[in-house]
GROMACS .gro file of N, CA and C in nm:
model
  357
    1UNK      N    1   0.084  -0.119   0.000
    1UNK     CA    2   0.000   0.000   0.000
    1UNK      C    3   0.088   0.124   0.000
    2UNK      N    4   0.040   0.224  -0.073
    2UNK     CA    5   0.111   0.351  -0.076
    2UNK      C    6   0.014   0.461  -0.118
    3UNK      N    7   0.055   0.580  -0.098
    3UNK     CA    8  -0.025   0.696  -0.135
    3UNK      C    9  -0.001   0.726  -0.282
    4UNK      N   10  -0.108   0.753  -0.355
    4UNK     CA   11  -0.096   0.795  -0.494
    4UNK      C   12  -0.105   0.947  -0.502
    5UNK      N   13  -0.031   1.005  -0.592
    5UNK     CA   14  -0.028   1.151  -0.606
    5UNK      C   15  -0.112   1.189  -0.728
    6UNK      N   16  -0.206   1.281  -0.708
    6UNK     CA   17  -0.294   1.325  -0.816
    6UNK      C   18  -0.261   1.469  -0.856
    7UNK      N   19  -0.300   1.501  -0.978
    7UNK     CA   20  -0.289   1.640  -1.019
    7UNK      C   21  -0.403   1.718  -0.955
    8UNK      N   22  -0.413   1.844  -0.982
    8UNK     CA   23  -0.522   1.922  -0.926
    8UNK      C   24  -0.517   2.065  -0.973
    9UNK      N   25  -0.629   2.132  -0.962
    9UNK     CA   26  -0.639   2.275  -0.996
    9UNK      C   27  -0.602   2.304  -1.141
   10UNK      N   28  -0.651   2.221  -1.231
   10UNK     CA   29  -0.625   2.242  -1.375
   10UNK      C   30  -0.668   2.381  -1.417
   11UNK      N   31  -0.785   2.425  -1.375
   11UNK     CA   32  -0.833   2.559  -1.411
   11UNK      C   33  -0.742   2.668  -1.361
   12UNK      N   34  -0.691   2.654  -1.242
   12UNK     CA   35  -0.600   2.754  -1.185
   12UNK      C   36  -0.472   2.762  -1.266
   13UNK      N   37  -0.419   2.646  -1.306
   13UNK     CA   38  -0.296   2.644  -1.386
   13UNK      C   39  -0.322   2.706  -1.524
   14UNK      N   40  -0.434   2.671  -1.586
   14UNK     CA   41  -0.465   2.729  -1.717
   14UNK      C   42  -0.482   2.880  -1.706
   15UNK      N   43  -0.545   2.926  -1.599
   15UNK     CA   44  -0.558   3.070  -1.577
   15UNK      C   45  -0.421   3.136  -1.563
   16UNK      N   46  -0.331   3.070  -1.491
   16UNK     CA   47  -0.196   3.126  -1.473
   16UNK      C   48  -0.118   3.132  -1.604
   17UNK      N   49  -0.163   3.054  -1.702
   17UNK     CA   50  -0.098   3.053  -1.834
   17UNK      C   51  -0.165   3.152  -1.930
   18UNK      N   52  -0.257   3.233  -1.878
   18UNK     CA   53  -0.317   3.338  -1.959
   18UNK      C   54  -0.456   3.311  -2.012
   19UNK      N   55  -0.519   3.202  -1.971
   19UNK     CA   56  -0.657   3.173  -2.014
   19UNK      C   57  -0.750   3.244  -1.917
   20UNK      N   58  -0.827   3.338  -1.966
   20UNK     CA   59  -0.914   3.416  -1.879
   20UNK      C   60  -1.038   3.338  -1.837
   21UNK      N   61  -1.098   3.381  -1.727
   21UNK     CA   62  -1.211   3.308  -1.670
   21UNK      C   63  -1.338   3.319  -1.754
   22UNK      N   64  -1.341   3.406  -1.853
   22UNK     CA   65  -1.459   3.416  -1.938
   22UNK      C   66  -1.458   3.311  -2.050
   23UNK      N   67  -1.356   3.227  -2.053
   23UNK     CA   68  -1.346   3.118  -2.152
   23UNK      C   69  -1.405   2.990  -2.096
   24UNK      N   70  -1.442   2.902  -2.184
   24UNK     CA   71  -1.486   2.768  -2.145
   24UNK      C   72  -1.363   2.679  -2.141
   25UNK      N   73  -1.319   2.646  -2.021
   25UNK     CA   74  -1.196   2.568  -2.006
   25UNK      C   75  -1.207   2.429  -2.065
   26UNK      N   76  -1.326   2.372  -2.065
   26UNK     CA   77  -1.345   2.239  -2.123
   26UNK      C   78  -1.324   2.243  -2.275
   27UNK      N   79  -1.365   2.352  -2.338
   27UNK     CA   80  -1.351   2.366  -2.482
   27UNK      C   81  -1.205   2.377  -2.524
   28UNK      N   82  -1.117   2.411  -2.432
   28UNK     CA   83  -0.974   2.418  -2.464
   28UNK      C   84  -0.921   2.282  -2.511
   29UNK      N   85  -0.991   2.174  -2.477
   29UNK     CA   86  -0.951   2.042  -2.527
   29UNK      C   87  -0.954   2.038  -2.679
   30UNK      N   88  -1.037   2.123  -2.740
   30UNK     CA   89  -1.045   2.131  -2.885
   30UNK      C   90  -0.963   2.246  -2.942
   31UNK      N   91  -0.979   2.365  -2.885
   31UNK     CA   92  -0.915   2.485  -2.942
   31UNK      C   93  -0.770   2.507  -2.898
   32UNK      N   94  -0.732   2.452  -2.785
   32UNK     CA   95  -0.594   2.469  -2.735
   32UNK      C   96  -0.546   2.339  -2.672
   33UNK      N   97  -0.562   2.231  -2.747
   33UNK     CA   98  -0.527   2.098  -2.696
   33UNK      C   99  -0.381   2.091  -2.651
   34UNK      N  100  -0.292   2.157  -2.721
   34UNK     CA  101  -0.151   2.154  -2.684
   34UNK      C  102  -0.128   2.214  -2.546
   35UNK      N  103  -0.201   2.319  -2.514
   35UNK     CA  104  -0.189   2.382  -2.382
   35UNK      C  105  -0.238   2.288  -2.272
   36UNK      N  106  -0.350   2.220  -2.297
   36UNK     CA  107  -0.404   2.125  -2.198
   36UNK      C  108  -0.307   2.009  -2.180
   37UNK      N  109  -0.253   1.957  -2.289
   37UNK     CA  110  -0.158   1.844  -2.281
   37UNK      C  111  -0.029   1.886  -2.211
   38UNK      N  112   0.017   2.005  -2.241
   38UNK     CA  113   0.138   2.056  -2.174
   38UNK      C  114   0.116   2.062  -2.023
   39UNK      N  115  -0.003   2.104  -1.982
   39UNK     CA  116  -0.035   2.112  -1.840
   39UNK      C  117  -0.037   1.973  -1.777
   40UNK      N  118  -0.098   1.876  -1.846
   40UNK     CA  119  -0.095   1.737  -1.796
   40UNK      C  120   0.050   1.690  -1.781
   41UNK      N  121   0.132   1.718  -1.880
   41UNK     CA  122   0.272   1.673  -1.876
   41UNK      C  123   0.349   1.737  -1.762
   42UNK      N  124   0.318   1.862  -1.731
   42UNK     CA  125   0.383   1.928  -1.617
   42UNK      C  126   0.346   1.858  -1.487
   43UNK      N  127   0.219   1.815  -1.476
   43UNK     CA  128   0.179   1.739  -1.357
   43UNK      C  129   0.253   1.607  -1.348
   44UNK      N  130   0.271   1.539  -1.461
   44UNK     CA  131   0.345   1.412  -1.463
   44UNK      C  132   0.489   1.436  -1.418
   45UNK      N  133   0.552   1.538  -1.471
   45UNK     CA  134   0.691   1.568  -1.433
   45UNK      C  135   0.702   1.603  -1.285
   46UNK      N  136   0.595   1.657  -1.229
   46UNK     CA  137   0.594   1.691  -1.086
   46UNK      C  138   0.566   1.568  -0.999
   47UNK      N  139   0.532   1.454  -1.062
   47UNK     CA  140   0.512   1.332  -0.986
   47UNK      C  141   0.369   1.281  -0.981
   48UNK      N  142   0.277   1.344  -1.052
   48UNK     CA  143   0.138   1.299  -1.048
   48UNK      C  144   0.125   1.160  -1.110
   49UNK      N  145   0.051   1.075  -1.043
   49UNK     CA  146   0.023   0.940  -1.093
   49UNK      C  147  -0.121   0.927  -1.137
   50UNK      N  148  -0.204   1.020  -1.094
   50UNK     CA  149  -0.345   1.023  -1.133
   50UNK      C  150  -0.367   1.154  -1.208
   51UNK      N  151  -0.412   1.142  -1.332
   51UNK     CA  152  -0.441   1.259  -1.413
   51UNK      C  153  -0.591   1.272  -1.428
   52UNK      N  154  -0.642   1.389  -1.393
   52UNK     CA  155  -0.785   1.417  -1.406
   52UNK      C  156  -0.810   1.482  -1.541
   53UNK      N  157  -0.915   1.441  -1.605
   53UNK     CA  158  -0.948   1.500  -1.735
   53UNK      C  159  -0.987   1.647  -1.719
   54UNK      N  160  -0.963   1.722  -1.823
   54UNK     CA  161  -1.002   1.863  -1.825
   54UNK      C  162  -1.148   1.872  -1.872
   55UNK      N  163  -1.238   1.815  -1.793
   55UNK     CA  164  -1.379   1.809  -1.833
   55UNK      C  165  -1.471   1.842  -1.715
   56UNK      N  166  -1.424   1.922  -1.621
   56UNK     CA  167  -1.501   1.950  -1.500
   56UNK      C  168  -1.639   2.009  -1.530
   57UNK      N  169  -1.646   2.101  -1.623
   57UNK     CA  170  -1.774   2.164  -1.654
   57UNK      C  171  -1.836   2.113  -1.783
   58UNK      N  172  -1.791   1.998  -1.829
   58UNK     CA  173  -1.839   1.945  -1.958
   58UNK      C  174  -1.974   1.877  -1.942
   59UNK      N  175  -2.076   1.957  -1.929
   59UNK     CA  176  -2.213   1.906  -1.931
   59UNK      C  177  -2.293   2.000  -2.021
   60UNK      N  178  -2.402   1.952  -2.071
   60UNK     CA  179  -2.480   2.027  -2.170
   60UNK      C  180  -2.524   2.165  -2.119
   61UNK      N  181  -2.561   2.174  -1.992
   61UNK     CA  182  -2.607   2.301  -1.935
   61UNK      C  183  -2.494   2.404  -1.936
   62UNK      N  184  -2.381   2.366  -1.881
   62UNK     CA  185  -2.266   2.458  -1.872
   62UNK      C  186  -2.217   2.498  -2.011
   63UNK      N  187  -2.203   2.401  -2.099
   63UNK     CA  188  -2.152   2.430  -2.233
   63UNK      C  189  -2.249   2.516  -2.314
   64UNK      N  190  -2.379   2.503  -2.287
   64UNK     CA  191  -2.477   2.584  -2.362
   64UNK      C  192  -2.460   2.733  -2.332
   65UNK      N  193  -2.408   2.766  -2.215
   65UNK     CA  194  -2.383   2.907  -2.182
   65UNK      C  195  -2.278   2.968  -2.274
   66UNK      N  196  -2.196   2.883  -2.335
   66UNK     CA  197  -2.092   2.928  -2.427
   66UNK      C  198  -2.129   2.895  -2.573
   67UNK      N  199  -2.252   2.845  -2.593
   67UNK     CA  200  -2.295   2.806  -2.727
   67UNK      C  201  -2.224   2.681  -2.777
   68UNK      N  202  -2.185   2.593  -2.685
   68UNK     CA  203  -2.104   2.476  -2.720
   68UNK      C  204  -2.169   2.343  -2.686
   69UNK      N  205  -2.297   2.342  -2.652
   69UNK     CA  206  -2.362   2.218  -2.609
   69UNK      C  207  -2.348   2.106  -2.712
   70UNK      N  208  -2.350   2.142  -2.841
   70UNK     CA  209  -2.340   2.039  -2.944
   70UNK      C  210  -2.199   1.980  -2.954
   71UNK      N  211  -2.102   2.042  -2.889
   71UNK     CA  212  -1.965   1.991  -2.893
   71UNK      C  213  -1.930   1.906  -2.771
   72UNK      N  214  -2.030   1.877  -2.687
   72UNK     CA  215  -2.005   1.802  -2.564
   72UNK      C  216  -1.928   1.673  -2.589
   73UNK      N  217  -1.976   1.592  -2.681
   73UNK     CA  218  -1.913   1.463  -2.708
   73UNK      C  219  -1.769   1.480  -2.757
   74UNK      N  220  -1.746   1.575  -2.846
   74UNK     CA  221  -1.612   1.598  -2.900
   74UNK      C  222  -1.516   1.645  -2.792
   75UNK      N  223  -1.563   1.733  -2.705
   75UNK     CA  224  -1.478   1.786  -2.598
   75UNK      C  225  -1.432   1.674  -2.505
   76UNK      N  226  -1.525   1.590  -2.465
   76UNK     CA  227  -1.491   1.481  -2.375
   76UNK      C  228  -1.410   1.374  -2.447
   77UNK      N  229  -1.450   1.337  -2.567
   77UNK     CA  230  -1.383   1.230  -2.641
   77UNK      C  231  -1.237   1.263  -2.668
   78UNK      N  232  -1.210   1.384  -2.711
   78UNK     CA  233  -1.072   1.421  -2.743
   78UNK      C  234  -0.983   1.413  -2.620
   79UNK      N  235  -1.032   1.463  -2.508
   79UNK     CA  236  -0.953   1.461  -2.385
   79UNK      C  237  -0.925   1.318  -2.340
   80UNK      N  238  -1.027   1.232  -2.341
   80UNK     CA  239  -1.007   1.095  -2.295
   80UNK      C  240  -0.923   1.014  -2.392
   81UNK      N  241  -0.937   1.039  -2.521
   81UNK     CA  242  -0.855   0.966  -2.619
   81UNK      C  243  -0.708   0.998  -2.596
   82UNK      N  244  -0.677   1.123  -2.572
   82UNK     CA  245  -0.538   1.160  -2.549
   82UNK      C  246  -0.485   1.098  -2.419
   83UNK      N  247  -0.562   1.107  -2.311
   83UNK     CA  248  -0.517   1.050  -2.185
   83UNK      C  249  -0.499   0.898  -2.195
   84UNK      N  250  -0.587   0.831  -2.267
   84UNK     CA  251  -0.580   0.685  -2.278
   84UNK      C  252  -0.460   0.641  -2.361
   85UNK      N  253  -0.427   0.716  -2.464
   85UNK     CA  254  -0.316   0.678  -2.552
   85UNK      C  255  -0.180   0.720  -2.500
   86UNK      N  256  -0.178   0.818  -2.413
   86UNK     CA  257  -0.053   0.878  -2.371
   86UNK      C  258   0.039   0.778  -2.303
   87UNK      N  259   0.163   0.776  -2.346
   87UNK     CA  260   0.266   0.694  -2.282
   87UNK      C  261   0.383   0.786  -2.249
   88UNK      N  262   0.440   0.773  -2.132
   88UNK     CA  263   0.550   0.862  -2.093
   88UNK      C  264   0.681   0.824  -2.159
   89UNK      N  265   0.769   0.922  -2.171
   89UNK     CA  266   0.905   0.893  -2.215
   89UNK      C  267   0.985   0.855  -2.091
   90UNK      N  268   1.101   0.799  -2.110
   90UNK     CA  269   1.187   0.760  -1.997
   90UNK      C  270   1.220   0.879  -1.908
   91UNK      N  271   1.232   0.998  -1.965
   91UNK     CA  272   1.269   1.115  -1.886
   91UNK      C  273   1.157   1.160  -1.792
   92UNK      N  274   1.037   1.107  -1.813
   92UNK     CA  275   0.925   1.145  -1.728
   92UNK      C  276   0.909   1.055  -1.607
   93UNK      N  277   0.989   0.953  -1.598
   93UNK     CA  278   0.979   0.865  -1.482
   93UNK      C  279   1.007   0.942  -1.355
   94UNK      N  280   0.934   0.907  -1.253
   94UNK     CA  281   0.962   0.964  -1.121
   94UNK      C  282   1.042   0.860  -1.046
   95UNK      N  283   1.032   0.857  -0.917
   95UNK     CA  284   1.112   0.764  -0.838
   95UNK      C  285   1.062   0.621  -0.845
   96UNK      N  286   0.944   0.598  -0.902
   96UNK     CA  287   0.887   0.464  -0.903
   96UNK      C  288   0.885   0.405  -1.044
   97UNK      N  289   0.925   0.280  -1.054
   97UNK     CA  290   0.911   0.205  -1.177
   97UNK      C  291   0.852   0.071  -1.140
   98UNK      N  292   0.777   0.003  -1.220
   98UNK     CA  293   0.738   0.049  -1.353
   98UNK      C  294   0.642   0.167  -1.346
   99UNK      N  295   0.636   0.239  -1.453
   99UNK     CA  296   0.557   0.362  -1.460
   99UNK      C  297   0.410   0.328  -1.473
  100UNK      N  298   0.333   0.371  -1.378
  100UNK     CA  299   0.188   0.351  -1.381
  100UNK      C  300   0.120   0.486  -1.368
  101UNK      N  301   0.017   0.505  -1.446
  101UNK     CA  302  -0.063   0.626  -1.436
  101UNK      C  303  -0.210   0.587  -1.443
  102UNK      N  304  -0.293   0.666  -1.383
  102UNK     CA  305  -0.437   0.646  -1.386
  102UNK      C  306  -0.499   0.772  -1.443
  103UNK      N  307  -0.600   0.757  -1.523
  103UNK     CA  308  -0.674   0.872  -1.576
  103UNK      C  309  -0.816   0.865  -1.521
  104UNK      N  310  -0.864   0.976  -1.470
  104UNK     CA  311  -0.998   0.982  -1.413
  104UNK      C  312  -1.078   1.094  -1.477
  105UNK      N  313  -1.207   1.072  -1.486
  105UNK     CA  314  -1.296   1.176  -1.537
  105UNK      C  315  -1.323   1.277  -1.428
  106UNK      N  316  -1.328   1.400  -1.467
  106UNK     CA  317  -1.363   1.507  -1.375
  106UNK      C  318  -1.484   1.576  -1.434
  107UNK      N  319  -1.594   1.577  -1.359
  107UNK     CA  320  -1.714   1.641  -1.412
  107UNK      C  321  -1.804   1.684  -1.298
  108UNK      N  322  -1.850   1.805  -1.307
  108UNK     CA  323  -1.948   1.857  -1.213
  108UNK      C  324  -2.083   1.846  -1.282
  109UNK      N  325  -2.167   1.760  -1.230
  109UNK     CA  326  -2.299   1.742  -1.290
  109UNK      C  327  -2.382   1.867  -1.273
  110UNK      N  328  -2.469   1.887  -1.368
  110UNK     CA  329  -2.563   1.998  -1.355
  110UNK      C  330  -2.659   1.965  -1.241
  111UNK      N  331  -2.710   2.066  -1.176
  111UNK     CA  332  -2.803   2.045  -1.066
  111UNK      C  333  -2.932   1.980  -1.117
  112UNK      N  334  -3.006   1.910  -1.031
  112UNK     CA  335  -3.134   1.852  -1.075
  112UNK      C  336  -3.229   1.957  -1.132
  113UNK      N  337  -3.227   2.079  -1.075
  113UNK     CA  338  -3.314   2.184  -1.125
  113UNK      C  339  -3.273   2.222  -1.268
  114UNK      N  340  -3.144   2.233  -1.292
  114UNK     CA  341  -3.096   2.269  -1.427
  114UNK      C  342  -3.126   2.156  -1.525
  115UNK      N  343  -3.113   2.032  -1.482
  115UNK     CA  344  -3.143   1.920  -1.570
  115UNK      C  345  -3.291   1.918  -1.606
  116UNK      N  346  -3.377   1.950  -1.511
  116UNK     CA  347  -3.521   1.955  -1.537
  116UNK      C  348  -3.552   2.066  -1.638
  117UNK      N  349  -3.486   2.179  -1.623
  117UNK     CA  350  -3.509   2.292  -1.712
  117UNK      C  351  -3.466   2.259  -1.855
  118UNK      N  352  -3.367   2.170  -1.869
  118UNK     CA  353  -3.317   2.136  -2.001
  118UNK      C  354  -3.416   2.050  -2.077
  119UNK      N  355  -3.493   1.969  -2.007
  119UNK     CA  356  -3.587   1.876  -2.072
  119UNK      C  357  -3.701   1.944  -2.138
   0.00000   0.00000   0.00000
């Protein structure tokens, strides 16, 4: 048994890289995929073993506020496809081998009231 190290605060890191809060951070998986991947890689280099997807607000209600509801599937699919295929280089190894990583979905569900309003 051991403690696993996870990434965190993806939105905060993206903001620190110049992405303003008026943007849809989930949509960056499509429009600025390199920036999202670079951020994941920085977490790996820092020792993260669990990578959370950049899909926290990827639900139809939230995305519709940005006119992106129809891109929900593409936003989530692109992020998960990249995380699933990603393999580290030898230089990314931390103190533990063999190299294991876990990818988890991150999503804040819309409230029941918002889901009812959508129907």
